[in-house]
């Protein structure tokens, strides 16, 4: 470990660290554009100059290109070094447009900051400026190429880090250009990070183009709600509208970046049709009345039919605290019908997976980057857990071998071995691959999906990981699937509750941020069963079918609008904080929303109009209304205190936002039985036809972001995907409109074929308005649609 | 000087001043019948001006609202549809404005200007809240020549690369020098 002296302070850094990083370690931050911890140094910007006084190199040098060595003495504030940095900025500005007032980067621009810091205020160069024509790069990223300072961060992120190949560097010298061959959407699912890595205003977030300055945004450290990985991010809201989402660093989870689903999935929070009113029997009312009505309905049902008549569904997409308070309410009511997911088959598999993770085998998302052998079974990383694909790529770049055993033609941004196998063949193929590869690997990890694999494959992955000492990494469905599964334990699933409703035993359903009418695979059954209820009490922030059918409705706060905890797929509990108070966005309020009088209402309110509250507040109100002793549900602190009384949640006591999170272990005691109960779907039936699976896509299928207009832009038309040979056998061609049918249910969509898709299976995305889930696990016939 | 002469001197001087002032022309201005001309740089009611071509000068950059010490300026920036940035709405609460002129100093487009019109008291506080339609005037105000978009690089008034201080756009399909 080399030791060196920077500005008179001694510092010891690991071998290979550059001097710029070494200075950072001392808290000395020297301006730099091109160096980025994730993408390394290329010495393109020349801004990080320091004076090397003693040691192997001497003179003014760019510090990111020099590895720290013993005996170095470095001065960062030496007049020569300062002059060099000042000159670099002045050169960079010679071509820079006079754009700050109309540049979206303004206020968070490194170039702006360093220009001002360096004292360059007057333009001395009188020549003309170089210009470029910018490209159309889709609806997520705006390009304004004149502002480029040639730091190559965009190229290095897009091509090297994220493995995209439709964007790169063109031309040379002073005319270097960063873009695509022709205009069009950037194809990478991680393209949004260009807005973060580009230190200038060349690449900015187009979804809030010209809409906000960073200093106006209300922000808070937060966690992505759009998949189970729990990437860290910073949502920014302006005038109660969730606008700009940026990646936040967590070295144990996402590193520095997030995927485009996380970045652009926030539109749901400011939708015009977001339910913001308290409703009782279709009538708008206030919070107290709604609580009163709910209390009355619940107590009437209990008085008449006993506590078994009340069922509660929590949600894998809401905070741990919300779910926990729901469970407390159920305990107080002595209601045993409580579950935390309305998709029983996935629920049971996730509970199983969660209970199989233990401290020895589980791996964090970032650990995947450092493994040398990755075997993924039944997971489609780009579509189910996008950032996982990026971490797998980093491992592959370091030389890891990657095997993907999956019936889908999985696409990843790097070279890997795809082994097509149907879900019931996964375990066998996994054993085969492990046999061949385990011995020459030091740090292997097994990745396992929980969407299409069956319980047997989930068990097999855990068993293999235990036996062969491999890491284990399950992908789950939602941001808090882990927390929901721990709370659910071996309790009933939603299918059991539907039977209860059908039999007339369950009379009241409290749905906390869950949507049985929209998410239960057999929608007709759910609709019939819910119709039989005496009352449906719903708390949500999405305009779901269930929310629309509610007898009593409470508008709930979403993730950026409250404090809470999500537990990610690894078991890592991470806190998120409230960025803004939810209410009707100012820009969508008031009369005169058309020119010439386009402005917010000219009246002032003492309360936030259309304010929503976190669901735990409503649940606490209801508990109090029912006359329960529940002082410990009064505030988030007391709720967390009761939560950490549970030994499994004890690590939460040490949790604070901006930490790396606290690890939770479910424990075997809560493991649900190996056989899935019949209500959960069970094994696919045998017989004729292709085995059909509803699957996830990066854009358009995840529950929350499906309500965001921005991500919907990248959702494809509904399709069904089958093997090319199977298609030929059926006399069907790629691109044809087909009918997918099983029994009485049928879907109409476009056919896609692929040679690398497993034979005998068909896949379709769970897109809004396209009921793929209804057929999942069934045998289907695919026929040409008659026009 | 003894104490009594001091008192006498004070008395005399005071009466002498009064006497002298009695014969001077009064300086009181009979406002509102009579008005004093103010310098063009007097800082009162704020306006938003237009560029010489009649376009709205303000680009909704938020610098005025950021610099305003009493935070009385608010706006919503937007794209006009052709890439031109403008304020969708722009609001100044004159009930709060202290007429310090910081916004004018910060404005990079010379859009926001303080004028010598000081006669805008209202009976109701809400009437002191001015919207863009109340603020935007038809002229250029001070600096009649300046058009920000002729200097910016985003190609609104002139196409990209056609401003006087710009080379034409780089041809990214050729490697010729
Ligand atoms: S990139 Fe930075 S310096 Fe350049 S115009 Fe934009 S804000 Fe100003
Ligand atoms: S576009 Fe941005 S990230 Fe890429 S080289 Fe230019 S300044 Fe750097
Ligand atoms: S990978 Fe998942 S958690 Fe991470 S940003 Fe994307 S959707 Fe969010
Ligand atoms: S500083 Fe000038 S251009 Fe910027 S918002 Fe204010 S008035 Fe408009
Ligand atoms: S950061 Fe060192 S040259 Fe750019």
Tab-separated table of N, CA and C in Angstrom, chain A residues 35 69 107 122 147 198 219 227 373 382 388 405 476 492 521 587 641 710:
chain	number	residue	atom	x	y	z
A	35	UNK	N	-12.853	11.878	-15.092
A	35	UNK	CA	-12.708	10.758	-14.169
A	35	UNK	C	-14.037	10.468	-13.480
A	69	UNK	N	2.170	6.464	-5.579
A	69	UNK	CA	3.372	5.672	-5.310
A	69	UNK	C	4.050	6.198	-4.063
A	107	UNK	N	-27.378	25.005	-12.766
A	107	UNK	CA	-27.688	24.819	-11.354
A	107	UNK	C	-27.163	23.499	-10.841
A	122	UNK	N	-14.582	36.627	-17.869
A	122	UNK	CA	-14.608	37.417	-19.109
A	122	UNK	C	-14.049	36.590	-20.241
A	147	UNK	N	-22.719	21.895	-26.251
A	147	UNK	CA	-22.193	22.112	-24.897
A	147	UNK	C	-21.127	21.095	-24.506
A	198	UNK	N	-23.036	12.799	-17.774
A	198	UNK	CA	-22.549	13.943	-18.559
A	198	UNK	C	-22.415	15.146	-17.634
A	219	UNK	N	-36.176	17.349	-2.529
A	219	UNK	CA	-35.588	16.024	-2.704
A	219	UNK	C	-35.376	15.349	-1.349
A	227	UNK	N	-38.746	-2.283	-8.713
A	227	UNK	CA	-38.462	-3.716	-8.786
A	227	UNK	C	-37.842	-4.133	-7.466
A	373	UNK	N	-18.241	-16.521	-11.682
A	373	UNK	CA	-19.099	-17.473	-12.396
A	373	UNK	C	-20.539	-17.135	-12.025
A	382	UNK	N	-32.664	-8.246	-17.590
A	382	UNK	CA	-33.007	-6.932	-18.143
A	382	UNK	C	-34.481	-6.607	-17.902
A	388	UNK	N	-29.575	-5.625	-12.438
A	388	UNK	CA	-28.832	-6.879	-12.309
A	388	UNK	C	-28.049	-7.161	-13.589
A	405	UNK	N	-29.818	-20.030	-17.948
A	405	UNK	CA	-30.704	-21.153	-18.264
A	405	UNK	C	-32.123	-20.616	-18.195
A	476	UNK	N	-37.152	-10.935	-7.084
A	476	UNK	CA	-38.552	-10.998	-6.654
A	476	UNK	C	-39.359	-10.007	-7.488
A	492	UNK	N	-52.025	-17.658	5.113
A	492	UNK	CA	-52.803	-18.017	3.925
A	492	UNK	C	-52.421	-17.146	2.728
A	521	UNK	N	-54.709	-13.272	-11.148
A	521	UNK	CA	-54.689	-13.759	-12.533
A	521	UNK	C	-56.072	-14.022	-13.129
A	587	UNK	N	-49.382	22.980	-10.827
A	587	UNK	CA	-49.535	23.254	-12.256
A	587	UNK	C	-50.762	22.620	-12.886
A	641	UNK	N	-40.378	0.853	16.406
A	641	UNK	CA	-39.976	0.228	17.665
A	641	UNK	C	-40.708	-1.106	17.839
A	710	UNK	N	-44.534	8.115	-18.908
A	710	UNK	CA	-43.211	8.154	-19.519
A	710	UNK	C	-42.742	6.753	-19.890
